[in-house]
mmCIF file of C-alpha atoms and ligand atoms in Angstrom:
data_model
loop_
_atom_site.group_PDB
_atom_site.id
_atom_site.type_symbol
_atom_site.label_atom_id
_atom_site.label_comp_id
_atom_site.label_asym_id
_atom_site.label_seq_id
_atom_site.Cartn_x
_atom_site.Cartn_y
_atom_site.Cartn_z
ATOM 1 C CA UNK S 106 261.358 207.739 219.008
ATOM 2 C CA UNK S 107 260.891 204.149 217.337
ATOM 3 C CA UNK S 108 257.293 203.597 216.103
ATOM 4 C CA UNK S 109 257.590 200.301 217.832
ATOM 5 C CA UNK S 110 258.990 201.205 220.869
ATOM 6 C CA UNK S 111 255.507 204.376 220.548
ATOM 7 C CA UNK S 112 253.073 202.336 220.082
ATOM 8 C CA UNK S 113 253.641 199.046 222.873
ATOM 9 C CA UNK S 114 254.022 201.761 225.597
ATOM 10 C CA UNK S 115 250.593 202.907 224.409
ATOM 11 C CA UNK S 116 249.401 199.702 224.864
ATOM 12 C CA UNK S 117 248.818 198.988 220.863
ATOM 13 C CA UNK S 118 250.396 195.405 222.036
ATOM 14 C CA UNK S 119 254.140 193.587 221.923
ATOM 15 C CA UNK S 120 256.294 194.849 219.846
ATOM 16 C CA UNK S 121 255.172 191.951 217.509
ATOM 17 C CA UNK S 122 251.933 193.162 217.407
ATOM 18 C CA UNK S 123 253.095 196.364 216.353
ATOM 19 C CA UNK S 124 255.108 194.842 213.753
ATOM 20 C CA UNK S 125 252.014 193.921 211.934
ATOM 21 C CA UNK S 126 249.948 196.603 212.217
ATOM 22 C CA UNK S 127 252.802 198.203 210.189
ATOM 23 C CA UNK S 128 252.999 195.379 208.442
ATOM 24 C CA UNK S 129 249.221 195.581 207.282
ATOM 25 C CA UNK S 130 250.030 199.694 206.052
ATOM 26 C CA UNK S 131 247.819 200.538 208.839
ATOM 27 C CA UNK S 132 250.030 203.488 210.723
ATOM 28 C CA UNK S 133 250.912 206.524 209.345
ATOM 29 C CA UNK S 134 252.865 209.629 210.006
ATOM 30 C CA UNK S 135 251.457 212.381 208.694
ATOM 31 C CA UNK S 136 249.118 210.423 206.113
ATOM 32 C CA UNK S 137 252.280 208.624 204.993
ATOM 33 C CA UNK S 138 252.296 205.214 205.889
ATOM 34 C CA UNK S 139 255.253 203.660 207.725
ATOM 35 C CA UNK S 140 256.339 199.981 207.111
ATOM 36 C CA UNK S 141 259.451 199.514 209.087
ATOM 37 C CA UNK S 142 259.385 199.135 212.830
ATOM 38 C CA UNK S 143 262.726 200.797 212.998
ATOM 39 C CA UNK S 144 260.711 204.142 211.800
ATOM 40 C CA UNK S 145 261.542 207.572 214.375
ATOM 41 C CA UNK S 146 258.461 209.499 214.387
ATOM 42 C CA UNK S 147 258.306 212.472 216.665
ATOM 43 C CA UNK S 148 254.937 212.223 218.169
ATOM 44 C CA UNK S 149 254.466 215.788 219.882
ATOM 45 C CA UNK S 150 255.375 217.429 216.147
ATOM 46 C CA UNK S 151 253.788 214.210 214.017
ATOM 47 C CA UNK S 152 250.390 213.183 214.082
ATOM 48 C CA UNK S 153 250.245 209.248 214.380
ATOM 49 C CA UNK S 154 247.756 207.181 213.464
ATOM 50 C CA UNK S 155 246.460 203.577 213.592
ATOM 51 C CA UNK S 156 243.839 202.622 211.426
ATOM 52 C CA UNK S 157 242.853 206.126 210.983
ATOM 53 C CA UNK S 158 242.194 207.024 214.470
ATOM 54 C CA UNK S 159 244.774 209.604 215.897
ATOM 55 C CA UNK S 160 247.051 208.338 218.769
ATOM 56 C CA UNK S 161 246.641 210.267 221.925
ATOM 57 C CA UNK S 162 250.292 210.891 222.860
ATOM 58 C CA UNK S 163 250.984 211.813 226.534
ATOM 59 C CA UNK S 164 254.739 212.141 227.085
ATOM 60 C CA UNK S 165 253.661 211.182 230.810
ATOM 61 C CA UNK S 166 251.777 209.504 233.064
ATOM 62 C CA UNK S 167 250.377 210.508 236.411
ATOM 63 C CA UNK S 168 248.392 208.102 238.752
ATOM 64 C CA UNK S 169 247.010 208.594 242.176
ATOM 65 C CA UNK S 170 246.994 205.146 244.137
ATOM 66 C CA UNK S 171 245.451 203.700 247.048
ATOM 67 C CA UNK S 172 248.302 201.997 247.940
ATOM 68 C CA UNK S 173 246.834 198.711 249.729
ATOM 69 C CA UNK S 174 248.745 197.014 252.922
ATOM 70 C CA UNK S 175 250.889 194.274 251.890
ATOM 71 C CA UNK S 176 252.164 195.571 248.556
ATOM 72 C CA UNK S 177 255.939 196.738 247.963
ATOM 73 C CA UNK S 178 256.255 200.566 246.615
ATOM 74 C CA UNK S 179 258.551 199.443 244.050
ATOM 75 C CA UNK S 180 258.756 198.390 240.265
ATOM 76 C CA UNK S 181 260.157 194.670 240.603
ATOM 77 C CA UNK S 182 260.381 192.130 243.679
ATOM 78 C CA UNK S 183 260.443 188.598 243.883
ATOM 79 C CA UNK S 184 258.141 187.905 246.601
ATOM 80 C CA UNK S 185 255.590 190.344 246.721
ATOM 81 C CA UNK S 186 253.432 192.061 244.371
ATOM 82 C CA UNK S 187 254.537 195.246 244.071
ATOM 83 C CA UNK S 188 252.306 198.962 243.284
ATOM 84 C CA UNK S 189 253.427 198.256 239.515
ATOM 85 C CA UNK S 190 252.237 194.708 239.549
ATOM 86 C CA UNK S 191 248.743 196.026 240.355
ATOM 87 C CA UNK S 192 248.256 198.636 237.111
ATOM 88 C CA UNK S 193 246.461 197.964 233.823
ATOM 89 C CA UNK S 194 248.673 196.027 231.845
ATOM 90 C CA UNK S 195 248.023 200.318 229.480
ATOM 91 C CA UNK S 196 249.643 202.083 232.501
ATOM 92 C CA UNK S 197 252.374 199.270 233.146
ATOM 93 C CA UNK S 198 253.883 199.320 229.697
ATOM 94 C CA UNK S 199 254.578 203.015 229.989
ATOM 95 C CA UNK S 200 257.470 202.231 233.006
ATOM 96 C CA UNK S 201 255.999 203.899 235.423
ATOM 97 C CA UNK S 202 257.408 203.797 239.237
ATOM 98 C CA UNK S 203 256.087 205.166 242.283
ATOM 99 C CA UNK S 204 257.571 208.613 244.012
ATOM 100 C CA UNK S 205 258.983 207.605 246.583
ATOM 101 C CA UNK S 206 257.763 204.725 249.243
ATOM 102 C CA UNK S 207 255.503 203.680 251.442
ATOM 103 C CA UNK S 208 256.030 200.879 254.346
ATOM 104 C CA UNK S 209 254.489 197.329 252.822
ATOM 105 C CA UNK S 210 251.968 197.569 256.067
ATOM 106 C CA UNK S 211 251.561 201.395 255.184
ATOM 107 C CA UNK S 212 248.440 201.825 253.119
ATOM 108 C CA UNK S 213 247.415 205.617 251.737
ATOM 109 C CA UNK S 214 248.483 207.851 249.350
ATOM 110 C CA UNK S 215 251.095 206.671 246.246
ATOM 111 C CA UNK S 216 251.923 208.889 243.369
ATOM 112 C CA UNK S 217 253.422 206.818 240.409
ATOM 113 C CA UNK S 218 254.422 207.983 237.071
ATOM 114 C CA UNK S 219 256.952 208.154 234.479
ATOM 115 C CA UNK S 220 258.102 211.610 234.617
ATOM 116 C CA UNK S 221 261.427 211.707 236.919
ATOM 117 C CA UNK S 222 261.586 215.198 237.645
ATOM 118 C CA UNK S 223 257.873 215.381 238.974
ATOM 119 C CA UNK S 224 258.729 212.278 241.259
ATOM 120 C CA UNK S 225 262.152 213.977 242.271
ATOM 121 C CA UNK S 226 260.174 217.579 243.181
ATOM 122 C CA UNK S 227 257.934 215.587 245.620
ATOM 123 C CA UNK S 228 260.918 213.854 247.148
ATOM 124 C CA UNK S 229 263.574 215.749 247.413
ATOM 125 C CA UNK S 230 264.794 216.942 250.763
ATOM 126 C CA UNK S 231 265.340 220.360 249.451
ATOM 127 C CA UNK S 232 261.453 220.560 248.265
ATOM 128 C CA UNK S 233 260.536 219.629 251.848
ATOM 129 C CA UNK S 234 256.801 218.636 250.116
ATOM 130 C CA UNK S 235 254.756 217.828 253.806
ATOM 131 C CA UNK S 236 253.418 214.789 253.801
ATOM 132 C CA UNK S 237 250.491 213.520 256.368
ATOM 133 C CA UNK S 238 249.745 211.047 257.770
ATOM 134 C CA UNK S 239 247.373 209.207 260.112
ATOM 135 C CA UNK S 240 248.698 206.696 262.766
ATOM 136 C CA UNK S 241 247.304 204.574 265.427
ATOM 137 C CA UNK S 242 249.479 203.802 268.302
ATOM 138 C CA UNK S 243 249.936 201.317 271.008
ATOM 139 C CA UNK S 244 249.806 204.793 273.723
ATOM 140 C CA UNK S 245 248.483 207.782 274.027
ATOM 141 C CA UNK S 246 250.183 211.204 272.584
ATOM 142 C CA UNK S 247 251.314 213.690 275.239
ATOM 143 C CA UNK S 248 251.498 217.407 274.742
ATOM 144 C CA UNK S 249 255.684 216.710 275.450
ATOM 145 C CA UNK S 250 255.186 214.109 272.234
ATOM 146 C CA UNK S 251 253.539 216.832 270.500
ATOM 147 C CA UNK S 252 256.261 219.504 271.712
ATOM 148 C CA UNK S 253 258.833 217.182 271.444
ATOM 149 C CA UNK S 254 257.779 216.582 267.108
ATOM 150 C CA UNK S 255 257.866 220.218 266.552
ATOM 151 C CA UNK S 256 261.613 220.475 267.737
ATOM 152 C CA UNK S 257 262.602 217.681 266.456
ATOM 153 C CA UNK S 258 263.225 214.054 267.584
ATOM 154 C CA UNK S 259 266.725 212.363 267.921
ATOM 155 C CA UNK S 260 266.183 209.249 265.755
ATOM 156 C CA UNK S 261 267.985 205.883 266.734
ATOM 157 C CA UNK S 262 271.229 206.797 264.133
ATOM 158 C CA UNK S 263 271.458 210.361 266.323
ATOM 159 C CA UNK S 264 269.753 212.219 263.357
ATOM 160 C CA UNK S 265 267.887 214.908 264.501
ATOM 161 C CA UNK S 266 264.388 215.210 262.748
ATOM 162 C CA UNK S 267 262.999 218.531 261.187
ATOM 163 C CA UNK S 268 259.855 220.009 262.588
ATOM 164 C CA UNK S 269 257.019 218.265 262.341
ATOM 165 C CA UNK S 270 253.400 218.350 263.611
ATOM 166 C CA UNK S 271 251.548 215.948 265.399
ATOM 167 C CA UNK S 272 248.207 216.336 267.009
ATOM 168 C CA UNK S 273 244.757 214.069 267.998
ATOM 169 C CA UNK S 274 242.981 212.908 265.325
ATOM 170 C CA UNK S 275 239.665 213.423 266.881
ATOM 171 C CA UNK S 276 240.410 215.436 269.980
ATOM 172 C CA UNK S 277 239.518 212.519 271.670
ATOM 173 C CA UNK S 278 241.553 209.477 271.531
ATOM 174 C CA UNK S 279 244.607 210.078 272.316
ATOM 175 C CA UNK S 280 245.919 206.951 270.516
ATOM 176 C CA UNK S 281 244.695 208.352 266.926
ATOM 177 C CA UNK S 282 247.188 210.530 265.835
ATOM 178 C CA UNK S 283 247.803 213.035 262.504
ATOM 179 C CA UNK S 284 251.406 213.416 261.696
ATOM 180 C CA UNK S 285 252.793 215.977 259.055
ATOM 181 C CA UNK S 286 256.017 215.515 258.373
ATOM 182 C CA UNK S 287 258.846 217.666 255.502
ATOM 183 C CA UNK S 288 261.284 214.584 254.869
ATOM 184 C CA UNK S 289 260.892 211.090 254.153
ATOM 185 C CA UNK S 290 263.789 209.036 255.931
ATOM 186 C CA UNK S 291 263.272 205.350 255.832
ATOM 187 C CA UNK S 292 260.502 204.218 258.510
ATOM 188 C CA UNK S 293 260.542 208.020 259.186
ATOM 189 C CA UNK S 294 257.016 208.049 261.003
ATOM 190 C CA UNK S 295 257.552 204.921 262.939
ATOM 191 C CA UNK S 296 261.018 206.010 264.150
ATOM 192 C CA UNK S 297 259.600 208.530 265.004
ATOM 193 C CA UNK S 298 257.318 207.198 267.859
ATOM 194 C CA UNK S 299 259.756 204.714 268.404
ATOM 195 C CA UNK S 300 262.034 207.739 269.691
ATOM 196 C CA UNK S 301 259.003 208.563 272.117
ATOM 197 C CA UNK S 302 258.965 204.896 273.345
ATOM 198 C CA UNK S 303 255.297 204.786 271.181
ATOM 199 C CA UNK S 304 254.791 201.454 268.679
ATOM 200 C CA UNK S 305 252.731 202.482 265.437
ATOM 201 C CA UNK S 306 250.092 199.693 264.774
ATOM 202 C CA UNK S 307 248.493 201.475 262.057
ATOM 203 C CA UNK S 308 250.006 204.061 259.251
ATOM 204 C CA UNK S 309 248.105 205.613 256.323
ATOM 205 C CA UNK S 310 249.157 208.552 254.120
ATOM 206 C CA UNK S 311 246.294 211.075 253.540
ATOM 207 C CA UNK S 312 247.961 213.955 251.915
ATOM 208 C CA UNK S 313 251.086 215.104 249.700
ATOM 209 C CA UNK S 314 251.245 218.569 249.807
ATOM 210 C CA UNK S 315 247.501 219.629 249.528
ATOM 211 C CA UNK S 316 246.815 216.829 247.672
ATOM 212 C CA UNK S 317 244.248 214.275 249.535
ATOM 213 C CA UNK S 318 243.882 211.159 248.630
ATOM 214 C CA UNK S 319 240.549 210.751 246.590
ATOM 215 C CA UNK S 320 237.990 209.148 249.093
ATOM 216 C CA UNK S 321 236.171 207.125 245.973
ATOM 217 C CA UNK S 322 239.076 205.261 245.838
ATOM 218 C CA UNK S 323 239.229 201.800 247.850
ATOM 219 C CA UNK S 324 242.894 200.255 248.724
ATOM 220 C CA UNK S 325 244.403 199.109 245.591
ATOM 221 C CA UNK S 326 242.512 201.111 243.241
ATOM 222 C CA UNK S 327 244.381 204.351 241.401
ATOM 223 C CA UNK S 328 243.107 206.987 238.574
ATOM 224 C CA UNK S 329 245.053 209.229 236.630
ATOM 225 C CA UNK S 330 245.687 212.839 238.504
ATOM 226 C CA UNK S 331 243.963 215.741 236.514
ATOM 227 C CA UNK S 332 246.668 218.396 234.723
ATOM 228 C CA UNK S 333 245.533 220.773 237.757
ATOM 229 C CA UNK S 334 246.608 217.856 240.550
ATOM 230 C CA UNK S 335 249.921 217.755 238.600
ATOM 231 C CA UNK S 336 250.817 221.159 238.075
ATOM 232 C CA UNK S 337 249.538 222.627 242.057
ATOM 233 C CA UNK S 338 251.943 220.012 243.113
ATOM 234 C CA UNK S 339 254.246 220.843 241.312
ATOM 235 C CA UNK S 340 254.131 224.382 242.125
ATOM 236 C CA UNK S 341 253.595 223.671 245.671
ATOM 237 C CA UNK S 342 256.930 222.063 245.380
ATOM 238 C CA UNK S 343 259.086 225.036 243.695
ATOM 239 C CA UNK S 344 257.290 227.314 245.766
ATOM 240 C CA UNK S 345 258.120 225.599 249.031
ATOM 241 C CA UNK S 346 254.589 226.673 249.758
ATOM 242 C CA UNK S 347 253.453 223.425 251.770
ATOM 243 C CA UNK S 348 256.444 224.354 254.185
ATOM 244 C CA UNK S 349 254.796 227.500 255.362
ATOM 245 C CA UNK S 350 253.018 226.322 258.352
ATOM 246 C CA UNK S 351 255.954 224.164 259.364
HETATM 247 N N1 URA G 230 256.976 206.585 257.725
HETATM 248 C C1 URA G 230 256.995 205.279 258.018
HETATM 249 O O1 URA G 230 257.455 204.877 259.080
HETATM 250 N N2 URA G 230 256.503 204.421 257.107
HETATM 251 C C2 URA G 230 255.955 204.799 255.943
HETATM 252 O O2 URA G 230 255.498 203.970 255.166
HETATM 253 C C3 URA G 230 255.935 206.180 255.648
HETATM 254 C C4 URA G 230 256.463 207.061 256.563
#
């Protein structure tokens, strides 16, 4: 990889910026300094470093975000701010994206990282990762709604949905609702409802998998996901375990 391209996705600044730190002899490969931008270091065999301090090199990055209402899960749109528009300028330069989406009035749980075959594990129909969610609807839930989820629900394009589990929140209010669903077709959740003549006023993912969304964080916020977070998720996803139940 270009020492350039390296160190601006590690947030070391533009690629300008990087130019003169070379510039000034102060990165090295290896204890041998590097001059040229155009430099290929291999930074998992090499060790880099900038004015003598070692570059932490992490091939990828995983963030857990409180997606906030009103903000598009994608990398680029023209009207809204979207979930990358929202990162440290550190996290942005490393092209992160979010695994799949979330509604812009959806708020809850976002995974975003760089790594496309962690985002395609959680996504992919075949993985059937369950995702929950809670809802608030214009109605109550019946037990038919409830029986109705867990054979499946004739969407408006005919598609019939795949098992899913719905129940009340609280045991009380029949209007607060906890969905799990194993696919993620556009509007899924709302269709959903829709398809038991029930309006969704409120939508908010809690869980991927058996991963919750971290309480200490407040809509719009993110951290990065510990190595175990990654790798249960990821094993939860080849193992098909989070289908189990379903
Ligand atoms: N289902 C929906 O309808 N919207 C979302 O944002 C997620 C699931």
């Amino acid at each position: 990889m270009r020492i350039d391209k390296l160190l601006a996705n590690l947030g070391y600044g533009s690629r300008k910026d990087v130019k003169q730190l070379l510039k000034k002899g102060l990165v090295k490969a290896d204890g041998a300094k590097l001059s040229s931008a155009s430099s290929h270091v291999d930074p998992e065999a090499q060790e880099i470093t900038v004015s003598g301090e070692t570059v932490d090199y992490k091939p990828y990055i995983y963030l857990m975000m409180h997606k906030p209402q009103q903000v598009i899960s994608a990398t680029v749109d023209d009207v809204h701010d979207t979930v990358i528009d929202i990162l440290e300028i550190e996290d942005a330069v490393r092209d992160p994206f979010p695994v799949g989406r979330l509604d812009k009035d959806t708020e809850g749980l976002l995974l975003i990282t760089n790594d496309g075959k962690f985002a395609h594990a959680l996504t992919s129909p075949k993985k059937g990762v369950k995702k929950t969610y809670e809802a608030v609807l214009d109605q109550d839930v019946s037990e038919e709604d409830t029986a109705l989820f867990k054979s499946g629900v004739t969407l408006d394009a005919g598609y019939v949905t795949k098992p899913a589990e719905l129940y009340v929140k609280d045991g009380i209010d029949k209007k607060e609702v906890i969905v799990v669903i194993s696919e993620g077709k556009f509007h899924q959740v709302k269709r959903m409802f829709e398809a038991v003549g029930k309006k969704v006023l409120y939508l908010k993912r809690t869980h991927i998998g058996t991963l919750a969304l971290d309480p200490d964080l407040a809509p719009g916020e993110y951290r990065e996901m510990s190595s175990d977070e990654v790798e249960d998720l990821l094993e939860e996803a080849y193992q098909k375990k989070s289908n189990g139940s379903l």
